[in-house]
Short mmCIF file of C-alpha atoms and ligand atoms in Angstrom, two decimals:
data_model
loop_
_atom_site.label_atom_id
_atom_site.label_comp_id
_atom_site.label_asym_id
_atom_site.label_seq_id
_atom_site.Cartn_x
_atom_site.Cartn_y
_atom_site.Cartn_z
CA UNK A 1 209.42 -259.54 -1.44
CA UNK A 2 211.01 -261.09 -4.45
CA UNK A 3 210.91 -258.58 -7.24
CA UNK A 4 211.26 -259.92 -10.75
CA UNK A 5 214.65 -258.34 -10.78
CA UNK A 6 217.62 -258.74 -13.03
CA UNK A 7 220.69 -258.15 -10.87
CA UNK A 8 222.67 -256.82 -13.84
CA UNK A 9 220.39 -253.86 -14.29
CA UNK A 10 218.52 -253.81 -11.00
CA UNK A 11 220.20 -250.94 -9.27
CA UNK A 12 219.58 -248.54 -12.13
CA UNK A 13 215.91 -249.31 -12.24
CA UNK A 14 214.24 -248.62 -8.99
CA UNK A 15 215.45 -251.25 -6.51
CA UNK A 16 217.45 -250.20 -3.48
CA UNK A 17 221.25 -250.13 -3.82
CA UNK A 18 222.95 -252.90 -1.89
CA UNK A 19 219.64 -254.75 -1.46
CA UNK A 20 220.01 -258.46 -0.88
CA UNK A 21 218.81 -260.17 -4.06
CA UNK A 22 217.67 -263.62 -5.06
CA UNK A 23 220.79 -265.05 -6.73
CA UNK A 24 221.17 -265.70 -10.43
CA UNK A 25 222.23 -268.86 -12.19
CA UNK A 26 226.02 -268.77 -12.67
CA UNK A 27 226.04 -268.34 -16.44
CA UNK A 28 228.51 -266.42 -18.59
CA UNK A 29 227.31 -263.24 -20.35
CA UNK A 30 226.11 -263.14 -23.93
CA UNK A 31 224.68 -266.65 -24.27
CA UNK A 32 222.50 -267.50 -27.27
CA UNK A 33 218.72 -267.62 -26.60
CA UNK A 34 218.73 -271.38 -27.33
CA UNK A 35 221.05 -271.84 -24.34
CA UNK A 36 219.13 -269.44 -22.12
CA UNK A 37 215.94 -271.38 -22.96
CA UNK A 38 217.33 -274.44 -21.18
CA UNK A 39 219.54 -272.75 -18.54
CA UNK A 40 218.10 -269.44 -17.29
CA UNK A 41 216.21 -269.59 -14.02
CA UNK A 42 217.43 -269.90 -10.44
CA UNK A 43 220.41 -271.74 -8.97
CA UNK A 44 219.47 -275.32 -7.98
CA UNK A 45 218.39 -276.09 -4.42
CA UNK A 46 220.73 -277.65 -1.84
CA UNK A 47 220.14 -281.04 -3.52
CA UNK A 48 221.69 -280.06 -6.83
CA UNK A 49 218.81 -281.15 -9.08
CA UNK A 50 219.52 -280.80 -12.81
CA UNK A 51 215.88 -280.50 -13.89
CA UNK A 52 214.20 -277.52 -12.24
CA UNK A 53 212.28 -278.25 -9.04
CA UNK A 54 208.55 -277.77 -8.66
CA UNK A 55 208.00 -275.79 -5.45
CA UNK A 56 204.43 -276.66 -4.53
CA UNK A 57 204.25 -274.51 -1.43
CA UNK A 58 201.97 -271.61 -0.64
CA UNK A 59 204.33 -269.94 1.82
CA UNK A 60 208.00 -269.85 2.86
CA UNK A 61 209.40 -270.18 6.37
CA UNK A 62 211.33 -267.13 7.56
CA UNK A 63 214.42 -267.45 9.80
CA UNK A 64 213.19 -264.89 12.33
CA UNK A 65 210.61 -262.12 12.76
CA UNK A 66 212.96 -259.26 11.84
CA UNK A 67 213.97 -260.93 8.56
CA UNK A 68 210.32 -261.61 7.80
CA UNK A 69 209.56 -257.92 8.36
CA UNK A 70 212.41 -256.84 6.06
CA UNK A 71 211.26 -259.22 3.36
CA UNK A 72 207.62 -258.15 3.54
CA UNK A 73 208.74 -254.50 3.43
CA UNK A 74 210.67 -255.22 0.25
CA UNK A 75 214.00 -254.37 1.87
CA UNK A 76 215.32 -257.80 1.10
CA UNK A 77 214.45 -259.92 -1.91
CA UNK A 78 213.27 -263.38 -0.82
CA UNK A 79 210.31 -265.70 -1.12
CA UNK A 80 207.48 -265.15 1.35
CA UNK A 81 204.12 -266.13 -0.14
CA UNK A 82 203.28 -267.69 -3.50
CA UNK A 83 200.73 -265.03 -4.48
CA UNK A 84 203.72 -262.64 -4.74
CA UNK A 85 206.47 -264.99 -5.88
CA UNK A 86 207.52 -268.61 -5.91
CA UNK A 87 210.85 -270.11 -7.05
CA UNK A 88 209.32 -272.16 -9.88
CA UNK A 89 207.36 -269.13 -11.08
CA UNK A 90 210.50 -266.95 -10.84
CA UNK A 91 212.42 -269.47 -12.94
CA UNK A 92 209.77 -269.23 -15.65
CA UNK A 93 209.77 -265.42 -15.45
CA UNK A 94 213.55 -265.12 -15.73
CA UNK A 95 213.68 -267.57 -18.61
CA UNK A 96 210.90 -265.86 -20.58
CA UNK A 97 212.42 -262.41 -19.93
CA UNK A 98 215.76 -263.67 -21.26
CA UNK A 99 214.10 -265.00 -24.41
CA UNK A 100 212.19 -261.76 -25.04
CA UNK A 101 215.28 -259.64 -24.39
CA UNK A 102 213.40 -257.94 -21.52
CA UNK A 103 214.78 -256.89 -18.13
CA UNK A 104 211.90 -258.47 -16.25
CA UNK A 105 208.76 -260.55 -16.48
CA UNK A 106 205.71 -261.17 -14.32
CA UNK A 107 203.77 -264.39 -14.76
CA UNK A 108 199.97 -264.56 -14.57
CA UNK A 109 197.29 -267.22 -14.32
CA UNK A 110 196.25 -266.89 -17.98
CA UNK A 111 196.87 -264.80 -21.06
CA UNK A 112 193.73 -262.81 -20.33
CA UNK A 113 194.83 -262.09 -16.76
CA UNK A 114 198.13 -260.78 -18.19
CA UNK A 115 196.07 -258.34 -20.27
CA UNK A 116 193.96 -257.49 -17.22
CA UNK A 117 197.18 -256.79 -15.29
CA UNK A 118 198.40 -254.64 -18.20
CA UNK A 119 195.27 -252.49 -17.99
CA UNK A 120 195.13 -252.35 -14.19
CA UNK A 121 198.80 -251.47 -13.94
CA UNK A 122 198.90 -248.74 -16.57
CA UNK A 123 195.45 -247.18 -16.83
CA UNK A 124 193.08 -245.06 -14.77
CA UNK A 125 189.65 -243.55 -15.37
CA UNK A 126 189.85 -240.90 -18.08
CA UNK A 127 192.66 -242.61 -19.99
CA UNK A 128 192.45 -243.54 -23.65
CA UNK A 129 193.73 -246.68 -25.39
CA UNK A 130 194.25 -247.47 -29.07
CA UNK A 131 193.87 -251.10 -29.99
CA UNK A 132 193.82 -253.02 -33.25
CA UNK A 133 190.31 -254.15 -34.07
CA UNK A 134 191.66 -257.54 -35.17
CA UNK A 135 192.86 -258.49 -31.67
CA UNK A 136 191.94 -261.71 -29.88
CA UNK A 137 188.17 -261.72 -29.20
CA UNK A 138 188.39 -261.66 -25.39
CA UNK A 139 190.86 -258.76 -25.59
CA UNK A 140 188.29 -256.77 -27.60
CA UNK A 141 185.66 -257.56 -24.94
CA UNK A 142 187.99 -256.68 -22.05
CA UNK A 143 188.85 -253.25 -23.47
CA UNK A 144 185.55 -252.52 -25.21
CA UNK A 145 183.26 -253.54 -22.37
CA UNK A 146 184.97 -254.29 -19.03
CA UNK A 147 187.54 -251.47 -18.93
CA UNK A 148 184.91 -249.07 -20.34
CA UNK A 149 182.93 -249.63 -17.10
CA UNK A 150 185.85 -248.07 -15.21
CA UNK A 151 186.10 -245.01 -17.45
CA UNK A 152 188.86 -246.20 -19.79
CA UNK A 153 187.99 -245.42 -23.41
CA UNK A 154 189.35 -247.54 -26.27
CA UNK A 155 189.49 -246.67 -29.98
CA UNK A 156 189.65 -249.71 -32.26
CA UNK A 157 191.63 -249.16 -35.45
CA UNK A 158 192.93 -251.03 -38.48
CA UNK A 159 195.57 -253.72 -37.97
CA UNK A 160 197.54 -252.59 -41.00
CA UNK A 161 196.79 -248.87 -41.59
CA UNK A 162 199.46 -247.02 -39.58
CA UNK A 163 197.87 -243.63 -40.37
CA UNK A 164 194.65 -244.67 -38.68
CA UNK A 165 196.64 -245.29 -35.46
CA UNK A 166 198.27 -241.87 -35.74
CA UNK A 167 194.93 -240.15 -36.29
CA UNK A 168 193.43 -241.92 -33.25
CA UNK A 169 195.95 -240.42 -30.80
CA UNK A 170 194.39 -238.05 -28.22
CA UNK A 171 195.99 -235.99 -25.45
CA UNK A 172 194.94 -238.66 -22.91
CA UNK A 173 196.19 -241.67 -24.93
CA UNK A 174 198.20 -243.85 -22.53
CA UNK A 175 198.50 -247.18 -24.30
CA UNK A 176 198.73 -248.60 -27.82
CA UNK A 177 198.08 -252.34 -28.01
CA UNK A 178 198.58 -254.63 -31.01
CA UNK A 179 198.96 -258.30 -31.82
CA UNK A 180 200.77 -259.77 -34.82
CA UNK A 181 199.95 -261.85 -36.74
CA UNK A 182 196.24 -261.89 -35.94
CA UNK A 183 193.82 -264.76 -35.59
CA UNK A 184 192.49 -266.10 -37.96
CA UNK A 185 193.43 -263.78 -40.85
CA UNK A 186 197.19 -263.63 -40.02
CA UNK A 187 197.33 -259.87 -40.67
CA UNK A 188 200.70 -258.40 -39.72
CA UNK A 189 201.14 -254.95 -38.15
CA UNK A 190 204.32 -252.87 -38.38
CA UNK A 191 205.60 -253.02 -34.79
CA UNK A 192 208.37 -250.46 -35.36
CA UNK A 193 206.01 -247.92 -36.98
CA UNK A 194 203.46 -248.25 -34.16
CA UNK A 195 206.19 -247.94 -31.51
CA UNK A 196 207.19 -244.58 -33.02
CA UNK A 197 203.60 -243.32 -32.85
CA UNK A 198 203.43 -244.39 -29.20
CA UNK A 199 206.71 -242.67 -28.41
CA UNK A 200 205.54 -239.45 -30.03
CA UNK A 201 202.28 -239.63 -28.06
CA UNK A 202 204.10 -240.31 -24.78
CA UNK A 203 202.16 -243.59 -24.50
CA UNK A 204 203.22 -247.15 -23.74
CA UNK A 205 203.17 -249.69 -26.55
CA UNK A 206 202.28 -253.31 -25.77
CA UNK A 207 202.40 -256.24 -28.20
CA UNK A 208 200.63 -259.56 -27.72
CA UNK A 209 203.34 -261.95 -28.98
CA UNK A 210 201.27 -265.12 -28.64
CA UNK A 211 201.34 -266.17 -32.29
CA UNK A 212 205.10 -265.85 -32.91
CA UNK A 213 206.60 -266.30 -29.45
CA UNK A 214 210.10 -264.92 -28.80
CA UNK A 215 211.50 -267.74 -30.95
CA UNK A 216 210.33 -265.83 -34.06
CA UNK A 217 209.61 -262.26 -32.98
CA UNK A 218 211.03 -260.08 -30.19
CA UNK A 219 208.79 -256.99 -30.07
CA UNK A 220 211.07 -255.14 -27.60
CA UNK A 221 213.79 -255.12 -30.29
CA UNK A 222 211.28 -253.42 -32.58
CA UNK A 223 210.43 -250.73 -30.03
CA UNK A 224 207.65 -252.24 -27.88
CA UNK A 225 207.63 -251.40 -24.15
CA UNK A 226 205.67 -254.44 -23.03
CA UNK A 227 205.23 -257.95 -24.41
CA UNK A 228 202.05 -259.83 -23.52
CA UNK A 229 201.85 -263.62 -23.57
CA UNK A 230 199.30 -266.34 -23.41
CA UNK A 231 201.58 -269.11 -22.16
CA UNK A 232 198.73 -271.48 -22.94
CA UNK A 233 199.73 -271.47 -26.60
CA UNK A 234 203.27 -271.97 -27.91
CA UNK A 235 205.15 -271.40 -24.64
CA UNK A 236 203.62 -274.54 -23.16
CA UNK A 237 203.31 -275.86 -26.68
CA UNK A 238 201.67 -279.13 -25.79
CA UNK A 239 198.18 -277.98 -24.85
CA UNK A 240 198.45 -278.78 -21.14
CA UNK A 241 198.00 -275.68 -18.98
CA UNK A 242 196.63 -272.13 -18.93
CA UNK A 243 199.27 -269.46 -18.26
CA UNK A 244 200.24 -265.89 -19.12
CA UNK A 245 202.95 -263.27 -18.63
CA UNK A 246 204.00 -259.67 -19.18
CA UNK A 247 207.62 -258.82 -20.08
CA UNK A 248 208.88 -255.23 -19.67
CA UNK A 249 211.53 -253.10 -18.03
CA UNK A 250 212.29 -253.85 -14.41
CA UNK A 251 210.89 -250.46 -13.49
CA UNK A 252 207.52 -251.07 -15.17
CA UNK A 253 207.26 -254.56 -13.68
CA UNK A 254 208.21 -253.53 -10.14
CA UNK A 255 206.39 -250.22 -10.01
CA UNK A 256 203.29 -250.90 -12.10
CA UNK A 257 202.58 -254.62 -12.17
CA UNK A 258 203.94 -256.20 -8.96
CA UNK A 259 201.78 -254.00 -6.68
CA UNK A 260 198.63 -254.96 -8.64
CA UNK A 261 199.59 -258.63 -8.51
CA UNK A 262 199.98 -258.39 -4.73
CA UNK A 263 196.54 -256.85 -4.34
CA UNK A 264 194.62 -258.58 -7.10
CA UNK A 265 196.32 -261.99 -7.07
CA UNK A 266 196.09 -263.22 -10.67
CA UNK A 267 199.17 -265.35 -9.91
CA UNK A 268 200.40 -268.28 -11.96
CA UNK A 269 200.32 -271.57 -10.05
CA UNK A 270 203.76 -273.15 -9.47
CA UNK A 271 202.60 -276.34 -11.18
CA UNK A 272 201.54 -274.51 -14.34
CA UNK A 273 204.74 -272.43 -14.19
CA UNK A 274 206.80 -275.61 -14.11
CA UNK A 275 205.00 -277.03 -17.15
CA UNK A 276 205.50 -273.83 -19.15
CA UNK A 277 209.10 -273.48 -17.95
CA UNK A 278 209.88 -276.90 -19.39
CA UNK A 279 207.92 -276.00 -22.53
CA UNK A 280 210.28 -273.06 -23.14
CA UNK A 281 213.17 -275.51 -23.50
CA UNK A 282 211.81 -276.78 -26.81
CA UNK A 283 210.10 -273.56 -27.96
CA UNK A 284 212.60 -272.59 -30.63
CA UNK A 285 212.80 -275.99 -32.33
CA UNK A 286 209.03 -276.43 -32.14
CA UNK A 287 208.29 -272.99 -33.62
CA UNK A 288 210.68 -273.53 -36.50
CA UNK A 289 209.48 -277.05 -37.21
CA UNK A 290 205.81 -276.05 -37.01
CA UNK A 291 206.42 -272.98 -39.21
CA UNK A 292 208.16 -275.11 -41.82
CA UNK A 293 205.25 -277.54 -41.87
CA UNK A 294 202.74 -274.67 -42.02
CA UNK A 295 204.52 -273.16 -45.03
CA UNK A 296 204.49 -276.51 -46.82
CA UNK A 297 200.81 -276.96 -46.06
CA UNK A 298 199.90 -273.36 -47.07
CA UNK A 299 201.78 -273.76 -50.36
CA UNK A 300 199.92 -277.00 -51.05
CA UNK A 301 196.55 -275.49 -50.09
CA UNK A 302 197.10 -272.59 -52.48
CA UNK A 303 197.36 -275.10 -55.34
CA UNK A 304 194.11 -276.90 -54.50
CA UNK A 305 191.21 -276.06 -56.85
CA UNK A 306 188.70 -276.34 -53.99
CA UNK A 307 190.49 -273.64 -52.00
CA UNK A 308 189.56 -270.07 -52.80
CA UNK A 309 192.16 -268.24 -50.72
CA UNK A 310 194.94 -269.00 -48.25
CA UNK A 311 196.05 -266.64 -45.45
CA UNK A 312 199.62 -267.28 -44.36
CA UNK A 313 202.38 -264.67 -43.83
CA UNK A 314 205.02 -267.01 -45.30
CA UNK A 315 203.32 -267.00 -48.73
CA UNK A 316 204.36 -264.39 -51.31
CA UNK A 317 200.61 -263.78 -51.88
CA UNK A 318 200.18 -262.48 -48.31
CA UNK A 319 199.64 -258.68 -48.32
CA UNK A 320 202.27 -258.10 -45.60
CA UNK A 321 204.64 -260.89 -46.65
CA UNK A 322 207.80 -258.75 -46.77
CA UNK A 323 207.09 -257.07 -43.43
CA UNK A 324 206.31 -260.43 -41.82
CA UNK A 325 209.53 -262.00 -43.05
CA UNK A 326 211.58 -259.07 -41.71
CA UNK A 327 209.76 -258.93 -38.36
CA UNK A 328 209.37 -262.68 -37.73
CA UNK A 329 212.86 -264.09 -38.33
CA UNK A 330 211.88 -265.22 -41.83
CA UNK A 331 209.11 -267.51 -40.56
CA UNK A 332 205.38 -267.34 -41.12
CA UNK A 333 204.39 -269.00 -37.86
CA UNK A 334 202.20 -272.08 -37.56
CA UNK A 335 198.68 -270.75 -38.17
CA UNK A 336 197.20 -271.11 -41.66
CA UNK A 337 193.67 -270.06 -42.58
CA UNK A 338 191.90 -270.78 -45.84
CA UNK A 339 188.55 -270.32 -47.51
CA UNK A 340 186.88 -273.33 -49.03
CA UNK A 341 185.60 -272.56 -52.53
CA UNK A 342 181.86 -272.53 -53.16
CA UNK A 343 180.45 -269.31 -51.75
CA UNK A 344 178.83 -268.73 -55.18
CA UNK A 345 175.07 -268.99 -55.59
CA UNK A 346 174.73 -271.11 -52.45
CA UNK A 347 175.77 -268.09 -50.36
CA UNK A 348 177.03 -268.21 -46.80
CA UNK A 349 174.93 -271.26 -45.89
CA UNK A 350 176.63 -273.41 -48.55
CA UNK A 351 180.04 -271.96 -47.65
CA UNK A 352 179.46 -272.95 -44.05
CA UNK A 353 178.30 -276.47 -44.87
CA UNK A 354 181.34 -276.93 -47.14
CA UNK A 355 183.69 -275.78 -44.38
CA UNK A 356 181.95 -278.09 -41.89
CA UNK A 357 182.29 -280.95 -44.41
CA UNK A 358 186.06 -280.46 -44.71
CA UNK A 359 186.45 -280.24 -40.92
CA UNK A 360 184.25 -283.27 -40.29
CA UNK A 361 186.15 -285.44 -42.79
CA UNK A 362 189.40 -285.03 -40.85
CA UNK A 363 190.55 -288.02 -38.82
CA UNK A 364 193.94 -286.74 -37.63
CA UNK A 365 193.42 -283.02 -36.89
CA UNK A 366 191.87 -282.18 -33.52
CA UNK A 367 188.65 -280.17 -33.88
CA UNK A 368 189.30 -277.56 -31.21
CA UNK A 369 189.68 -273.80 -31.02
CA UNK A 370 193.00 -274.00 -29.16
CA UNK A 371 196.28 -273.47 -30.99
CA UNK A 372 199.95 -273.73 -30.26
CA UNK A 373 199.81 -277.46 -29.68
CA UNK A 374 202.07 -280.14 -31.17
CA UNK A 375 198.82 -281.75 -32.33
CA UNK A 376 197.42 -279.96 -35.39
CA UNK A 377 194.09 -278.30 -34.59
CA UNK A 378 191.30 -277.23 -36.93
CA UNK A 379 188.41 -274.88 -36.27
CA UNK A 380 185.64 -272.90 -37.98
CA UNK A 381 186.19 -269.35 -36.67
CA UNK A 382 182.80 -267.95 -37.78
CA UNK A 383 180.90 -270.36 -35.50
CA UNK A 384 183.40 -270.71 -32.62
CA UNK A 385 185.99 -268.05 -31.72
CA UNK A 386 184.03 -265.37 -33.63
CA UNK A 387 180.57 -266.87 -33.09
CA UNK A 388 179.51 -264.07 -30.73
CA UNK A 389 179.82 -261.45 -33.50
CA UNK A 390 176.87 -260.54 -35.71
CA UNK A 391 177.05 -261.58 -39.37
CA UNK A 392 177.67 -257.91 -40.30
CA UNK A 393 180.54 -257.61 -37.79
CA UNK A 394 182.00 -260.88 -39.07
CA UNK A 395 181.84 -259.70 -42.68
CA UNK A 396 183.58 -256.46 -41.66
CA UNK A 397 186.27 -258.49 -39.92
CA UNK A 398 186.68 -260.64 -43.04
CA UNK A 399 185.76 -263.86 -41.26
CA UNK A 400 183.53 -265.60 -43.76
CA UNK A 401 181.50 -268.78 -43.32
CA UNK A 402 183.80 -270.68 -45.71
CA UNK A 403 186.91 -270.02 -43.60
CA UNK A 404 188.82 -272.75 -41.78
CA UNK A 405 191.72 -272.08 -39.41
CA UNK A 406 194.39 -274.68 -39.00
CA UNK A 407 197.14 -274.48 -36.39
CA UNK A 408 199.90 -276.72 -37.64
CA UNK A 409 201.47 -278.97 -35.04
CA UNK A 410 204.24 -281.51 -35.43
CA UNK A 411 202.13 -283.96 -37.44
CA UNK A 412 203.70 -284.94 -40.77
CA UNK A 413 202.55 -282.55 -43.52
CA UNK A 414 201.55 -285.43 -45.82
CA UNK A 415 199.14 -286.76 -43.20
CA UNK A 416 197.48 -283.38 -42.71
CA UNK A 417 197.23 -282.92 -46.49
CA UNK A 418 195.52 -286.31 -46.81
CA UNK A 419 193.28 -285.40 -43.88
CA UNK A 420 192.11 -282.20 -45.60
CA UNK A 421 191.94 -283.73 -49.06
CA UNK A 422 189.41 -286.26 -47.81
CA UNK A 423 186.92 -283.41 -47.41
CA UNK A 424 188.15 -281.09 -50.17
CA UNK A 425 187.90 -283.81 -52.83
CA UNK A 426 184.35 -284.79 -51.85
CA UNK A 427 182.74 -281.33 -51.67
CA UNK A 428 179.35 -281.20 -53.34
CA UNK A 429 179.72 -279.38 -56.67
C1 PLP B 501 194.61 -267.37 -26.36
C2 PLP B 501 195.02 -265.96 -26.53
C3 PLP B 501 194.92 -265.05 -25.47
C4 PLP B 501 194.34 -265.42 -24.13
O1 PLP B 501 195.10 -266.37 -23.48
P1 PLP B 501 194.50 -267.38 -22.37
O2 PLP B 501 195.72 -268.05 -21.86
O3 PLP B 501 193.53 -268.27 -23.08
O4 PLP B 501 193.82 -266.54 -21.34
C5 PLP B 501 195.36 -263.77 -25.68
N1 PLP B 501 195.86 -263.39 -26.87
C6 PLP B 501 195.95 -264.23 -27.91
C7 PLP B 501 196.50 -263.74 -29.20
C8 PLP B 501 195.52 -265.54 -27.79
O5 PLP B 501 195.60 -266.38 -28.84
#
């Protein structure tokens, strides 16, 4: 079967010496990530296509029965069946691994199935996990409810208080899991500090890198063992498909994740892999352009009298601004949240109607909870992504009724400003 192997390091990390491997693209060593983003993958087929081929095939014809046996027994790396591996999916995996600075990658059907694979590959009944309580909502549900059914216990701790993570470590702690920055408050955790706690505890450390992507943040360089992705967001970048991936050492991928993938089958479809593969080619320029626009918008929002507070890591007013700039290649990312003024005597009901007013006055922004699109999206977290929480839980999480989350796309900043000003300037006083 085709392992997600990197031939340069493969023989040190669990694959058989002298094993026949799927070939690499003939590229020189030490290329810049921008080049790898458009070049890494597989050699072209016999036809010499320049744009990567989409292999829409469920299975692969074997030359003879003995070769088929060797391939199914993992004695030879080759393509057999698309639940295990497919050339288009492998191209995406190799390219994403190169961008994250990881040895290997395994693609999954969605971001959530990547997190499911993370848990299934690393955890067993009786194990303990420490997870930031500001993680993506479905991640909190997966660990807090679904994995709990199988005897995996999770402690939820502060996104920013490193000591709380250290105090939560138990003898059976196997995994620390964080995400940075978070949605919608853009809180930044110290990846290096958390990686040291994991190391001391003998646990793995995984980082959901959805919001920054490897264009801005490479968690493995800061000590993470595993990087989790929702390819649905910035990797695709144009809001087209659902996809996910885990990046890690070749040993972790081959020994922990590939066997689960074979049995559980949360595979990425070749079509979706092709879309995300091509998305990676423009990832770096999109992330930088969208971050620049987000900073301009956040700076402008902070100066608006009708805006009570802006949450954006690129602003000096952000509580983890310095850490974010060091960890995220000097960029704040593309997500900006803000609170519309007017909580006052009207309370949460007025705050909510003011936020709805601003959202409903937009004519350019897309009203949708997705993010990572070239089209700017706007949403009201308290009634959508965080709508399942009780009001008390929402208050504790800091997600107030007056909050709006905006995921800056490639729209011109002036048009998004005008779009927001239409509502901000007509709020009832
Ligand atoms: C969207 C998202 C996910 C889940 O990804 P899907 O592709 O929607 O399954 C996980 N983590 C974060 C941070 C996300 O924003």
